[in-house]
Structures are given as structure tokens and as C-alpha cells.
Short mmCIF file of C-alpha atoms and ligand atoms in Angstrom, two decimals:
data_model
loop_
_atom_site.label_atom_id
_atom_site.label_comp_id
_atom_site.label_asym_id
_atom_site.label_seq_id
_atom_site.Cartn_x
_atom_site.Cartn_y
_atom_site.Cartn_z
CA MET A 1 -71.89 91.26 14.11
CA ALA A 2 -69.29 92.33 16.67
CA GLN A 3 -65.93 93.31 15.26
CA HIS A 4 -62.88 91.29 16.11
CA PRO A 5 -61.05 93.19 18.92
CA LEU A 6 -57.82 93.20 16.91
CA ILE A 7 -59.58 94.85 13.97
CA GLU A 8 -61.01 97.43 16.33
CA SER A 9 -57.58 98.23 17.72
CA PHE A 10 -56.28 98.79 14.19
CA GLN A 11 -59.23 101.05 13.44
CA ARG A 12 -58.60 103.05 16.60
CA ALA A 13 -54.93 103.41 15.61
CA GLY A 14 -55.92 104.82 12.19
CA GLN A 15 -54.87 101.57 10.46
CA ALA A 16 -58.29 100.38 9.23
CA GLN A 17 -56.88 99.91 5.68
CA VAL A 18 -55.21 96.69 6.87
CA PHE A 19 -58.63 95.06 6.99
CA ALA A 20 -60.11 96.79 3.92
CA PHE A 21 -60.57 93.47 2.08
CA PHE A 22 -61.19 91.32 5.12
CA ASP A 23 -64.86 90.59 4.41
CA GLN A 24 -64.01 89.33 0.93
CA LEU A 25 -61.41 86.83 2.16
CA ALA A 26 -61.85 83.11 2.69
CA PRO A 27 -61.76 82.08 6.38
CA ALA A 28 -58.19 80.70 6.14
CA ALA A 29 -56.93 83.95 4.60
CA GLN A 30 -58.77 85.96 7.26
CA GLN A 31 -57.10 83.88 9.91
CA ARG A 32 -53.69 84.45 8.39
CA LEU A 33 -54.19 88.18 8.23
CA LEU A 34 -55.32 88.25 11.84
CA GLU A 35 -52.24 86.29 12.88
CA GLU A 36 -49.93 88.67 11.07
CA ALA A 37 -51.73 91.68 12.50
CA ALA A 38 -51.34 90.21 15.99
CA GLU A 39 -47.55 90.41 15.52
CA VAL A 40 -47.69 94.17 15.08
CA ASP A 41 -47.05 96.46 18.01
CA LEU A 42 -49.26 99.39 16.99
CA ASN A 43 -47.78 101.73 19.58
CA GLU A 44 -44.28 100.98 18.35
CA VAL A 45 -45.28 101.60 14.74
CA ALA A 46 -46.91 104.91 15.67
CA ARG A 47 -43.86 105.96 17.68
CA LEU A 48 -41.46 105.04 14.85
CA TYR A 49 -43.59 106.86 12.31
CA ARG A 50 -43.60 109.99 14.46
CA SER A 51 -39.88 109.95 15.23
CA LEU A 52 -38.37 108.60 12.01
CA VAL A 53 -40.77 109.52 9.23
CA ALA A 54 -43.12 112.38 10.09
CA LYS A 55 -40.46 114.51 11.76
CA SER A 56 -37.66 113.71 9.38
CA ASP A 57 -36.81 114.26 5.75
CA GLY A 58 -34.96 110.96 5.63
CA ALA A 59 -31.58 112.50 6.34
CA ALA A 60 -29.83 110.60 9.10
CA GLY A 61 -29.13 113.52 11.42
CA VAL A 62 -26.55 111.71 13.53
CA ASP A 63 -25.18 113.83 16.34
CA LEU A 64 -21.46 114.35 15.72
CA ALA A 65 -20.80 116.48 18.83
CA GLY A 66 -17.82 115.26 20.79
CA LEU A 67 -17.08 112.47 18.36
CA ALA A 68 -13.54 111.07 18.39
CA PRO A 69 -11.90 107.89 17.11
CA ALA A 70 -12.45 104.94 19.43
CA PRO A 71 -9.43 103.44 21.18
CA TYR A 72 -8.72 99.83 20.29
CA GLU A 73 -6.27 97.05 21.13
CA ARG A 74 -3.69 96.89 18.37
CA ARG A 75 -2.37 93.57 17.18
CA PRO A 76 1.16 92.83 18.44
CA GLU A 77 2.54 93.15 14.89
CA HIS A 78 1.14 96.70 14.83
CA GLY A 79 2.60 97.77 18.15
CA GLY A 80 0.11 96.14 20.53
CA ASP A 81 1.07 94.52 23.83
CA ALA A 82 2.17 90.98 22.90
CA ALA A 83 2.01 89.75 26.50
CA ALA A 84 -1.59 90.99 26.88
CA TRP A 85 -2.60 89.23 23.65
CA ALA A 86 -0.96 86.00 24.82
CA LYS A 87 -2.80 86.29 28.12
CA ALA A 88 -6.09 86.97 26.30
CA LYS A 89 -5.61 83.85 24.22
CA SER A 90 -5.05 81.65 27.22
CA VAL A 91 -8.03 83.17 29.05
CA GLY A 92 -10.18 82.52 25.96
CA GLU A 93 -8.97 78.94 25.71
CA GLN A 94 -9.87 78.42 29.34
CA ALA A 95 -13.37 79.81 28.68
CA LEU A 96 -13.75 77.37 25.78
CA ARG A 97 -12.52 74.45 27.88
CA SER A 98 -15.03 75.28 30.56
CA GLY A 99 -17.96 75.34 28.10
CA ARG A 100 -18.90 78.99 28.67
CA VAL A 101 -19.01 79.91 24.97
CA ALA A 102 -21.62 79.38 22.26
CA ALA A 103 -21.58 80.35 18.59
CA PHE A 104 -24.27 82.62 17.17
CA THR A 105 -24.98 83.23 13.49
CA VAL A 106 -27.41 85.80 12.19
CA ALA A 107 -28.88 84.34 9.02
CA GLY A 108 -32.20 86.12 8.70
CA GLY A 109 -31.23 88.61 6.00
CA GLN A 110 -32.88 88.71 2.60
CA GLY A 111 -29.61 88.55 0.65
CA THR A 112 -31.05 90.66 -2.17
CA ARG A 113 -27.69 91.83 -3.49
CA LEU A 114 -26.38 88.30 -4.05
CA GLY A 115 -29.58 87.37 -5.84
CA TYR A 116 -29.34 83.71 -4.79
CA ASP A 117 -32.51 81.72 -4.42
CA GLY A 118 -32.46 80.04 -1.01
CA PRO A 119 -31.13 80.76 2.47
CA LYS A 120 -27.77 82.49 2.05
CA GLY A 121 -26.09 79.98 4.36
CA THR A 122 -26.74 77.26 1.77
CA PHE A 123 -24.69 79.17 -0.83
CA ARG A 124 -21.58 77.22 -1.89
CA VAL A 125 -18.37 79.13 -1.27
CA THR A 126 -15.26 76.98 -0.89
CA PRO A 127 -12.81 76.83 -3.79
CA VAL A 128 -12.56 73.09 -4.48
CA LEU A 129 -15.21 71.16 -2.59
CA GLN A 130 -17.86 73.84 -2.97
CA LYS A 131 -18.96 73.60 0.63
CA SER A 132 -21.81 75.81 1.73
CA LEU A 133 -21.38 78.68 4.17
CA PHE A 134 -23.28 76.70 6.81
CA GLN A 135 -20.99 73.71 6.32
CA VAL A 136 -17.88 75.85 6.77
CA PHE A 137 -19.17 77.28 10.06
CA ALA A 138 -20.44 73.89 11.24
CA GLU A 139 -17.04 72.33 10.69
CA LYS A 140 -15.21 75.18 12.40
CA ILE A 141 -17.52 74.87 15.40
CA LEU A 142 -17.18 71.08 15.44
CA ALA A 143 -13.38 71.31 15.24
CA ALA A 144 -13.19 73.96 17.98
CA GLY A 145 -15.38 71.78 20.22
CA ARG A 146 -12.98 68.89 19.71
CA ARG A 147 -9.90 71.02 20.26
CA TYR A 148 -11.13 72.36 23.59
CA GLY A 149 -12.89 69.19 24.70
CA ARG A 150 -16.30 70.86 25.00
CA PRO A 151 -18.78 70.68 22.11
CA LEU A 152 -20.32 74.09 21.52
CA HIS A 153 -23.93 75.10 21.25
CA TRP A 154 -24.70 76.94 18.01
CA PHE A 155 -27.60 79.36 17.74
CA ILE A 156 -28.79 80.30 14.27
CA MET A 157 -31.25 83.13 13.72
CA THR A 158 -33.41 82.66 10.65
CA SER A 159 -36.28 84.67 9.19
CA HIS A 160 -39.86 83.64 8.57
CA ALA A 161 -38.97 83.38 4.88
CA ASN A 162 -36.00 81.02 5.28
CA HIS A 163 -36.59 79.16 8.55
CA ALA A 164 -38.05 75.94 7.17
CA ALA A 165 -35.54 75.74 4.32
CA THR A 166 -32.65 76.30 6.74
CA GLU A 167 -33.79 73.56 9.10
CA ALA A 168 -34.35 71.19 6.19
CA PHE A 169 -30.84 71.89 4.86
CA PHE A 170 -29.25 70.94 8.17
CA ALA A 171 -31.39 67.82 8.49
CA GLU A 172 -30.52 66.78 4.95
CA HIS A 173 -26.81 67.13 5.76
CA ARG A 174 -27.12 65.47 9.17
CA TYR A 175 -26.07 68.65 10.89
CA PHE A 176 -22.63 68.32 9.30
CA GLY A 177 -21.57 66.00 12.07
CA LEU A 178 -22.66 68.27 14.93
CA ASP A 179 -24.82 67.00 17.76
CA ARG A 180 -28.26 68.08 16.57
CA GLY A 181 -29.28 68.76 20.15
CA ARG A 182 -26.74 71.57 20.19
CA VAL A 183 -27.90 73.32 17.02
CA HIS A 184 -30.74 75.73 17.73
CA PHE A 185 -32.75 77.63 15.13
CA PHE A 186 -35.09 80.48 15.92
CA ARG A 187 -36.88 83.08 13.84
CA GLN A 188 -36.22 86.76 14.12
CA GLY A 189 -39.04 89.24 14.47
CA ARG A 190 -40.75 91.11 11.66
CA MET A 191 -41.73 94.71 11.29
CA PRO A 192 -44.49 96.10 9.09
CA ALA A 193 -43.58 98.56 6.37
CA VAL A 194 -45.50 101.85 6.37
CA SER A 195 -46.31 104.37 3.68
CA PHE A 196 -44.85 107.87 3.95
CA ASP A 197 -48.06 108.90 5.71
CA GLY A 198 -47.74 106.19 8.33
CA LYS A 199 -50.22 103.63 7.03
CA ILE A 200 -49.22 99.98 7.44
CA LEU A 201 -48.91 98.55 3.94
CA LEU A 202 -50.56 95.39 2.71
CA GLU A 203 -48.51 93.14 0.46
CA THR A 204 -51.63 91.40 -0.78
CA THR A 205 -55.24 91.76 0.26
CA SER A 206 -54.66 89.06 2.88
CA SER A 207 -51.11 89.74 4.06
CA LEU A 208 -49.08 92.57 5.52
CA ALA A 209 -45.85 93.90 4.03
CA LEU A 210 -43.66 92.45 6.79
CA SER A 211 -39.87 92.23 6.70
CA PRO A 212 -37.14 91.06 9.09
CA ASP A 213 -36.40 93.58 11.84
CA GLY A 214 -32.64 93.78 11.13
CA HIS A 215 -29.71 91.93 12.71
CA GLY A 216 -30.30 94.02 15.82
CA GLY A 217 -33.55 92.09 16.14
CA SER A 218 -31.35 89.18 17.18
CA LEU A 219 -31.14 90.48 20.73
CA ARG A 220 -34.85 90.34 21.39
CA ALA A 221 -35.22 87.15 19.35
CA LEU A 222 -32.60 85.43 21.53
CA GLU A 223 -34.66 86.28 24.60
CA ARG A 224 -38.09 85.57 23.10
CA SER A 225 -37.04 82.19 21.69
CA GLY A 226 -35.81 80.94 25.06
CA ALA A 227 -32.21 80.79 23.79
CA LEU A 228 -30.92 82.88 26.71
CA ASP A 229 -32.60 80.61 29.25
CA LEU A 230 -31.19 77.57 27.51
CA MET A 231 -27.71 79.11 27.66
CA GLN A 232 -28.13 79.82 31.32
CA ARG A 233 -29.16 76.23 32.03
CA GLU A 234 -26.13 75.02 30.08
CA GLY A 235 -23.66 77.34 31.83
CA VAL A 236 -23.06 79.44 28.71
CA ASP A 237 -22.57 83.17 29.31
CA THR A 238 -20.61 84.24 26.23
CA LEU A 239 -21.89 84.40 22.66
CA SER A 240 -19.61 84.57 19.65
CA TYR A 241 -21.64 86.53 17.07
CA PHE A 242 -20.95 86.46 13.32
CA GLN A 243 -22.79 86.92 10.05
CA VAL A 244 -23.80 84.19 7.68
CA ASP A 245 -21.98 85.61 4.66
CA ASN A 246 -18.35 85.55 5.86
CA PRO A 247 -16.68 82.13 5.64
CA LEU A 248 -13.27 83.52 6.61
CA VAL A 249 -14.48 84.50 10.08
CA ARG A 250 -12.67 83.05 13.08
CA CYS A 251 -16.00 82.16 14.54
CA ILE A 252 -14.39 80.71 17.64
CA ASP A 253 -11.41 82.93 18.39
CA PRO A 254 -9.76 82.37 21.79
CA ALA A 255 -7.94 85.73 21.92
CA PHE A 256 -11.15 87.63 21.08
CA ILE A 257 -13.10 85.75 23.72
CA GLY A 258 -10.21 86.22 26.14
CA TRP A 259 -10.15 90.03 25.78
CA HIS A 260 -13.88 90.02 26.45
CA VAL A 261 -13.55 87.89 29.59
CA MET A 262 -10.39 89.58 30.91
CA ARG A 263 -11.92 93.04 30.73
CA GLY A 264 -15.30 92.05 32.13
CA SER A 265 -16.77 93.36 28.90
CA GLU A 266 -20.42 93.07 27.94
CA MET A 267 -19.72 93.56 24.24
CA THR A 268 -16.42 93.15 22.45
CA SER A 269 -16.00 93.92 18.76
CA LYS A 270 -13.40 93.41 16.07
CA MET A 271 -12.09 96.22 13.92
CA VAL A 272 -9.94 96.21 10.81
CA PRO A 273 -7.98 99.29 9.77
CA LYS A 274 -9.89 100.84 6.86
CA ALA A 275 -8.21 100.07 3.54
CA TYR A 276 -8.84 103.63 2.27
CA ALA A 277 -10.75 106.68 3.45
CA GLU A 278 -13.85 106.09 1.33
CA GLU A 279 -14.26 102.43 2.27
CA LYS A 280 -17.91 101.79 3.09
CA VAL A 281 -17.76 100.37 6.59
CA GLY A 282 -19.07 101.61 9.93
CA HIS A 283 -16.57 103.46 12.12
CA PHE A 284 -15.87 102.71 15.76
CA CYS A 285 -15.93 106.03 17.54
CA ALA A 286 -15.96 107.38 21.08
CA GLN A 287 -18.60 109.88 22.18
CA ASN A 288 -19.37 111.15 25.68
CA GLY A 289 -17.46 108.31 27.26
CA LYS A 290 -19.21 105.64 25.23
CA SER A 291 -18.24 103.49 22.24
CA VAL A 292 -20.44 103.91 19.19
CA VAL A 293 -20.47 102.80 15.57
CA VAL A 294 -21.12 105.57 13.06
CA GLU A 295 -22.10 104.40 9.61
CA TYR A 296 -20.12 105.58 6.62
CA SER A 297 -23.16 107.43 5.33
CA ASP A 298 -23.38 109.38 8.60
CA LEU A 299 -19.73 110.41 8.95
CA PRO A 300 -18.89 113.44 6.80
CA MET A 301 -16.32 112.59 4.13
CA ALA A 302 -14.01 115.33 5.42
CA MET A 303 -13.82 113.46 8.74
CA GLN A 304 -13.34 110.11 7.03
CA ARG A 305 -10.33 111.62 5.25
CA GLU A 306 -8.74 113.23 8.34
CA THR A 307 -5.24 111.99 9.09
CA ASP A 308 -3.09 112.08 12.20
CA ALA A 309 0.52 113.29 12.59
CA ASN A 310 1.77 110.03 11.03
CA GLY A 311 -0.43 110.43 7.99
CA GLN A 312 -2.68 107.58 9.16
CA LEU A 313 -6.47 107.90 8.88
CA ARG A 314 -7.87 109.16 12.20
CA TYR A 315 -11.16 107.31 11.86
CA ILE A 316 -9.42 104.11 10.95
CA ALA A 317 -11.38 101.53 12.92
CA GLY A 318 -13.74 99.80 10.50
CA SER A 319 -16.51 97.58 11.87
CA ILE A 320 -16.80 94.10 10.35
CA ALA A 321 -19.80 92.84 12.29
CA ILE A 322 -18.02 90.36 14.53
CA HIS A 323 -18.79 90.61 18.23
CA VAL A 324 -18.72 88.77 21.52
CA LEU A 325 -21.81 89.35 23.64
CA ASP A 326 -22.47 88.70 27.29
CA ARG A 327 -25.67 86.73 27.83
CA GLU A 328 -27.09 88.95 30.56
CA PHE A 329 -26.29 92.04 28.52
CA VAL A 330 -28.40 90.63 25.70
CA ARG A 331 -31.17 90.01 28.21
CA ARG A 332 -31.00 93.58 29.43
CA MET A 333 -31.07 94.95 25.89
CA ALA A 334 -33.99 92.68 25.00
CA SER A 335 -36.02 93.71 28.03
CA GLY A 336 -37.03 96.94 26.31
CA ALA A 337 -36.66 98.70 29.66
CA GLU A 338 -36.77 102.45 29.47
CA GLY A 339 -33.60 103.86 28.00
CA VAL A 340 -31.90 100.60 26.95
CA ALA A 341 -33.67 99.55 23.75
CA LEU A 342 -31.90 99.50 20.40
CA PRO A 343 -33.02 102.32 18.15
CA PHE A 344 -34.71 101.60 14.83
CA HIS A 345 -33.41 102.98 11.56
CA ARG A 346 -35.56 103.76 8.57
CA ALA A 347 -34.89 102.58 5.04
CA ASP A 348 -36.96 103.96 2.17
CA LYS A 349 -37.83 101.09 -0.17
CA LYS A 350 -39.96 100.05 -3.11
CA ILE A 351 -42.53 97.93 -1.35
CA PRO A 352 -44.88 95.75 -3.41
CA THR A 353 -48.41 96.46 -2.27
CA VAL A 354 -52.04 96.69 -3.44
CA ASP A 355 -54.16 99.62 -4.59
CA VAL A 356 -57.59 100.59 -3.21
CA ALA A 357 -59.22 98.01 -5.45
CA GLY A 358 -56.87 95.28 -4.18
CA ALA A 359 -54.83 95.04 -7.42
CA ALA A 360 -51.10 94.35 -7.10
CA VAL A 361 -48.79 97.40 -7.37
CA LYS A 362 -45.06 97.09 -8.08
CA PRO A 363 -43.69 100.56 -7.37
CA ASP A 364 -40.84 101.94 -9.48
CA LYS A 365 -39.76 104.35 -6.76
CA ALA A 366 -39.74 104.20 -2.98
CA ASN A 367 -43.30 104.18 -1.68
CA GLY A 368 -42.68 103.50 1.97
CA VAL A 369 -40.38 102.83 4.85
CA LYS A 370 -39.00 99.70 6.48
CA PHE A 371 -37.72 99.71 10.05
CA GLU A 372 -34.59 97.84 11.11
CA MET A 373 -32.37 97.55 14.15
CA PHE A 374 -28.59 97.12 13.97
CA VAL A 375 -26.69 95.02 16.47
CA PHE A 376 -23.78 97.45 16.69
CA ASP A 377 -26.14 100.00 18.23
CA ALA A 378 -25.89 97.92 21.40
CA LEU A 379 -22.27 98.99 21.91
CA PRO A 380 -22.96 102.29 23.74
CA PHE A 381 -25.13 100.40 26.25
CA ALA A 382 -22.41 97.87 27.09
CA ARG A 383 -20.31 98.06 30.24
CA ASN A 384 -16.55 97.91 29.64
CA PRO A 385 -16.80 97.58 25.85
CA VAL A 386 -13.61 96.49 24.12
CA ILE A 387 -12.57 96.86 20.49
CA ILE A 388 -9.73 94.72 19.22
CA GLU A 389 -7.88 94.78 15.95
CA THR A 390 -7.95 91.80 13.66
CA LEU A 391 -6.27 91.05 10.37
CA ARG A 392 -8.71 91.36 7.53
CA ALA A 393 -7.09 88.46 5.67
CA ASP A 394 -7.85 86.15 8.59
CA ASP A 395 -11.33 87.26 9.48
CA PHE A 396 -13.28 89.05 6.80
CA SER A 397 -14.24 88.31 3.23
CA PRO A 398 -18.01 88.47 2.93
CA VAL A 399 -20.13 87.34 0.02
CA LYS A 400 -22.50 90.26 -0.52
CA ASN A 401 -22.71 90.85 -4.27
CA ALA A 402 -23.06 88.58 -7.28
CA ASP A 403 -19.86 90.04 -8.75
CA GLY A 404 -17.28 92.78 -8.15
CA VAL A 405 -16.26 93.54 -4.58
CA ASP A 406 -17.30 91.14 -1.81
CA SER A 407 -18.45 88.53 -4.31
CA PRO A 408 -18.08 84.73 -4.53
CA LYS A 409 -14.93 85.28 -6.61
CA THR A 410 -13.17 87.63 -4.16
CA CYS A 411 -14.16 85.38 -1.26
CA ARG A 412 -12.86 82.26 -2.99
CA ASP A 413 -9.53 83.98 -3.69
CA ASP A 414 -9.25 85.14 -0.08
CA GLN A 415 -9.80 81.57 1.12
CA LEU A 416 -7.11 80.33 -1.27
CA ARG A 417 -4.70 82.99 -0.01
CA GLN A 418 -5.37 81.98 3.56
CA PHE A 419 -4.75 78.28 2.86
CA ALA A 420 -1.52 79.19 1.04
CA ARG A 421 -0.37 81.36 3.97
CA TRP A 422 -0.97 78.55 6.45
CA LEU A 423 0.96 76.10 4.32
CA LYS A 424 3.87 78.47 3.76
CA ALA A 425 4.05 79.36 7.44
CA ASN A 426 4.60 75.67 8.09
CA GLY A 427 7.40 75.24 5.60
CA ALA A 428 5.49 74.04 2.51
CA THR A 429 6.44 75.39 -0.90
CA VAL A 430 3.43 77.06 -2.49
CA PRO A 431 3.89 79.19 -5.60
CA VAL A 432 1.81 82.35 -5.23
CA ASP A 433 1.42 85.58 -7.21
CA ALA A 434 2.15 89.06 -5.87
CA SER A 435 -1.23 89.13 -4.08
CA GLY A 436 -0.52 85.82 -2.33
CA LEU A 437 -2.94 83.89 -4.55
CA PRO A 438 -1.72 80.33 -5.15
CA ALA A 439 -1.32 79.13 -8.71
CA THR A 440 -3.19 75.93 -7.97
CA SER A 441 -6.41 75.07 -6.14
CA ILE A 442 -6.08 74.31 -2.47
CA GLU A 443 -8.72 73.61 0.12
CA VAL A 444 -8.18 72.96 3.79
CA SER A 445 -11.15 71.53 5.61
CA PRO A 446 -11.88 73.23 8.93
CA LEU A 447 -11.85 69.69 10.33
CA PHE A 448 -8.14 69.56 9.44
CA GLY A 449 -7.33 73.07 10.59
CA TYR A 450 -9.59 76.10 11.09
CA ASP A 451 -7.00 78.70 12.13
CA GLU A 452 -3.19 78.99 12.14
CA ASP A 453 -2.78 77.12 15.41
CA SER A 454 -5.02 74.18 14.63
CA PHE A 455 -3.59 74.00 11.12
CA ALA A 456 0.00 74.01 12.39
CA ASP A 457 -0.75 71.21 14.84
CA ALA A 458 -2.44 69.06 12.19
CA TRP A 459 0.29 69.70 9.62
CA ARG A 460 3.01 68.84 12.11
CA ALA A 461 1.25 65.57 12.86
CA LEU A 462 1.21 64.45 9.20
CA PRO A 463 3.79 61.68 8.82
CA THR A 464 4.47 62.63 5.18
CA LYS A 465 3.73 66.07 3.85
CA PRO A 466 1.70 66.05 0.64
CA ALA A 467 2.99 67.71 -2.53
CA ILE A 468 1.09 70.78 -3.63
CA ALA A 469 2.03 71.07 -7.30
CA ASP A 470 -1.28 69.77 -8.70
CA GLY A 471 -3.55 71.18 -6.09
CA LEU A 472 -4.30 69.92 -2.61
CA THR A 473 -7.27 69.18 -0.43
CA LEU A 474 -6.72 68.49 3.23
CA ALA A 475 -9.75 66.86 4.74
P1 UTP B 1 -26.78 92.42 5.28
O1 UTP B 1 -26.77 93.78 5.83
O2 UTP B 1 -25.68 92.05 4.35
O3 UTP B 1 -28.19 92.17 4.60
O4 UTP B 1 -26.82 91.40 6.48
P2 UTP B 1 -28.76 90.94 3.80
O5 UTP B 1 -30.24 91.00 4.00
O6 UTP B 1 -28.10 89.63 4.16
O7 UTP B 1 -28.36 91.23 2.29
P3 UTP B 1 -28.93 92.35 1.28
O8 UTP B 1 -28.60 93.68 1.91
O9 UTP B 1 -30.40 92.12 1.13
O10 UTP B 1 -28.15 92.07 0.03
C1 UTP B 1 -25.70 91.17 7.27
C2 UTP B 1 -25.98 89.95 8.14
O11 UTP B 1 -27.08 90.19 8.98
C3 UTP B 1 -28.08 89.21 8.78
C4 UTP B 1 -27.80 88.64 7.40
O12 UTP B 1 -28.35 87.34 7.28
C5 UTP B 1 -26.29 88.67 7.36
O13 UTP B 1 -25.75 87.59 8.08
N1 UTP B 1 -29.40 89.83 8.90
C6 UTP B 1 -29.67 90.99 8.24
C7 UTP B 1 -30.34 89.22 9.66
O14 UTP B 1 -30.09 88.14 10.26
N2 UTP B 1 -31.57 89.81 9.75
C8 UTP B 1 -31.88 90.96 9.13
O15 UTP B 1 -33.03 91.44 9.27
C9 UTP B 1 -30.91 91.58 8.34
#
């Protein structure tokens, strides 16, 4: 019997092991394996194996020649140009009023560190009402749409593993009041894992070891899914990108959008000053006239500790994964044209697989390599990139770990501090401890106020101000 052409192409590429059990499989399982195999770009896998595995010992080998700290726009309270920030805000508000902006959440990660069963966006984070991450973002986006008189489109990138559950969650909650026609879900791509000798690994006898291709995969997934075309039809050219695990994020931030528009930037990113030299964040740097992000693991500790004449860290600009992206820039990056593609990174992992007899193997040490792309690697390709400073307390408190740093507890406390700050800034009396944490539970719905400005307006409009002594929820 003639071989299936796909099987032949795997054989020719030295990947015959993928179909080692094929003849023993039921027709439905055969079909599934063929479908998964059809997703694999064999040339890409061979190229990545050659460049990232065969030729490398796993050390990152990032080129540090000519590296310098990246310039950034300081906040006015840190010496930045107050008039330029005010202008940026009004330009951003105008962009929002004219419907040019859409929100974009990457929610395709596996969330292994949190150890929560279900799409991470369904994790409950708010201090009193226990709203989910998705609900917090939905309400911020809804409120911003109302404030600027133009409802926003919201693009949400899922993975194969969580796509159906994510869609079902939104349907169950009636899209949290958003127009369902403006909420768009699409799956990110997958990459096969390979062994250290370049063989594509099977997870079971009838399935490949496939995993999401990293948040950088969002650029090609936006194109492939038709999201970019949809944006174009709708007159949207600016995407506000944020991660699913950070409920503090100003997901629609007029000043941020305004800097992007004012400078004709293709990619604008937020930085926070690093809290201490060893903090594990990526660093915004300049190199050969370009902006780049260098991961903490790739920047020698001696450089991370360097200080300037004022005793301030030189490499101070920490990346917090919040960006504004130009639609046509995303299209260019997604095109895969020579010289503009995002690089892949390798991660050595324990990858469940099968042995030669088809029996399940759960490795206790790394047995292969996964390939991922990172969205910040797009920065050096962007024209007129801009980096702006933001205040950590107003933009960044991710839920990454089950406990300790960046956990549900630290995130809850940071939300409480933010609500207390907003109240105090508007004249309310809120007892707080030395860290700004209120003594009582407070929750402000994004539908009441989702940033200082919208909160101040809503608070001012309250005919009688509520007492805070026994806790407060503002819906
Ligand atoms: P993280 O780097 O925190 O990874 O993702 P993760 O998969 O969520 O969590 P761990 O490392 O397994 O614990 C940062 C953001 O990028 C998204 C995540 O959903 C999160 O919003 N992401 C990550 C994707 O959308 N796709 C990916 O392939 C990886």
C-alpha cells in the first residue's frame, strides 16, 4: 500500500519515529496523529535543532558587545517632561475616542507555577468579590469603552489546551457585559518538542509532544487567525498588549497609547525601575542603535549591579511585558520574511513521552527541548520604538506562583493598596499600615473606576461619600 505523503516527508526528514506505532492505531487515532503532524514545519524544526541544540551546549550566548542601558521617558514625578506626558495623554484619549485601539491579552500559557486547574484567566483574584482575572480585564475594557464613547475590540489568545474552556467561561458569564461580537478568541500555534538528538518526541503512541509556541507566537497567530484583517476593517491600528496574570495592569492607558502615536512608534513598552539589582526581570537595553530586551539570565550579574554617578543602577529599566503594538508592524513580523522573524529560544524540559515499546515514560530529568518565541524580541525590529516609565504600584502585580512572591496574596494586597491610594487621593480617610495596606477590605469595581482619573470622576459624582470603617465595595 502506498504510504501517506505526510509520513513519507517525516521519513525523509529523519523523523520516522513519529509514525512508529501508526499501523497499530485505530483509524481515529491515526487521523489525529496525521493532523498533528501536519501542523509541524519540518524545515523549521530541523533549522532550530541545528542552531539551538546541536551547535549549542544550552548556554544562552547572548552577544553583549556594544550593550548600553536603553533610554526611556521618565515619569514627571521622576524628572520627566510633564508637558510631554500631558500631551501624550490627550493624544491617547483622542485615539481611544476615534476607535483606533483594541485590547489584546495573551492567555495561552500553561500556568504551571500557579498550579491552578483551568485557564489562568478564570482564576479568582480580587480581594472581596473574588472576581476572575478575565472579569477584571473585561470590566476595565468595558469601562474604558464607555468613557471614550467607543466600545473596544478585545482579542484573546488561547492555547489548544484552554481554548474551549476559555470560550465557555465567557459564554457562561455573558461576556461580562461586553458586546460578544467584539470579543475574539484565537488559538496560538504549537511547536513539537525534540530530544537532544533532534527527534520529534511522541507524547503517546498517537500524539506528538506539542506545546504552545510562547507569547511571541501571538504575532503570527494574530495574522493567521484573521485578527489583523478584522482590525483593519474596523479601523483599528493600535493594539494594547498585556498578560493574563496581571490584574493591576492599566490595560487601556491613554498616556501609553499617546506616546506610541505621538512618536510614530511601531512598538512601545513600559518599564519599571528595578527594585534591586538581582530582581529577575528582563532589561531594556540599547545595542547598535536598536532597543532590545536582555533577560536577567543573560546579563552578567556584574553588569546588573553597575551603578551610575548617582548610585542608581545603570541597567535599571525592567520589562513588565506591557506593550503597544502597531497592526502593520505585527503583520510584518508575522510574514516570516527574511530577516524579520522572531527568534526561537530553547528550554530544556522533562517531557513525558513513550519508549520504543510504546510504554509511557515520565522522565525525572530533562530529556528534550521545547522551542518558544518571546514577544519582546520584536522590539529591535520596530521603527521608532519607545520605552516609558510606569509606576509598579499602578501597573504590575502578577499572579505567577502559588505562594511567596507574585502570588495571589501579594496581588490581593497590591490591589487593596491601590484602592486605598485612590480613596485617599480623593480625600477619604483610610487607615493603612506603613506599606499602604488598608486595615479593612476594600474593592473598587473597574466599572466604578479603573484608574485614578476614572475613579476621581466617579467619586466626585457620589452625592454622599460612603464610610470605610467596616470595609467598602464600590460597584
Ligand atoms: P509566563 O511566562 O508566566 O508562562 O507567561 P505561563 O505559561 O503562564 O506560566 P508558567 O511559566 O507555566 O508558570 C506570561 C504570559 O504569556 C502568556 C501567558 O498566558 C501569560 O499571560 N503565554 C505564555 C502565552 O500566551 N503563550 C505561551 O506560549 C506562553
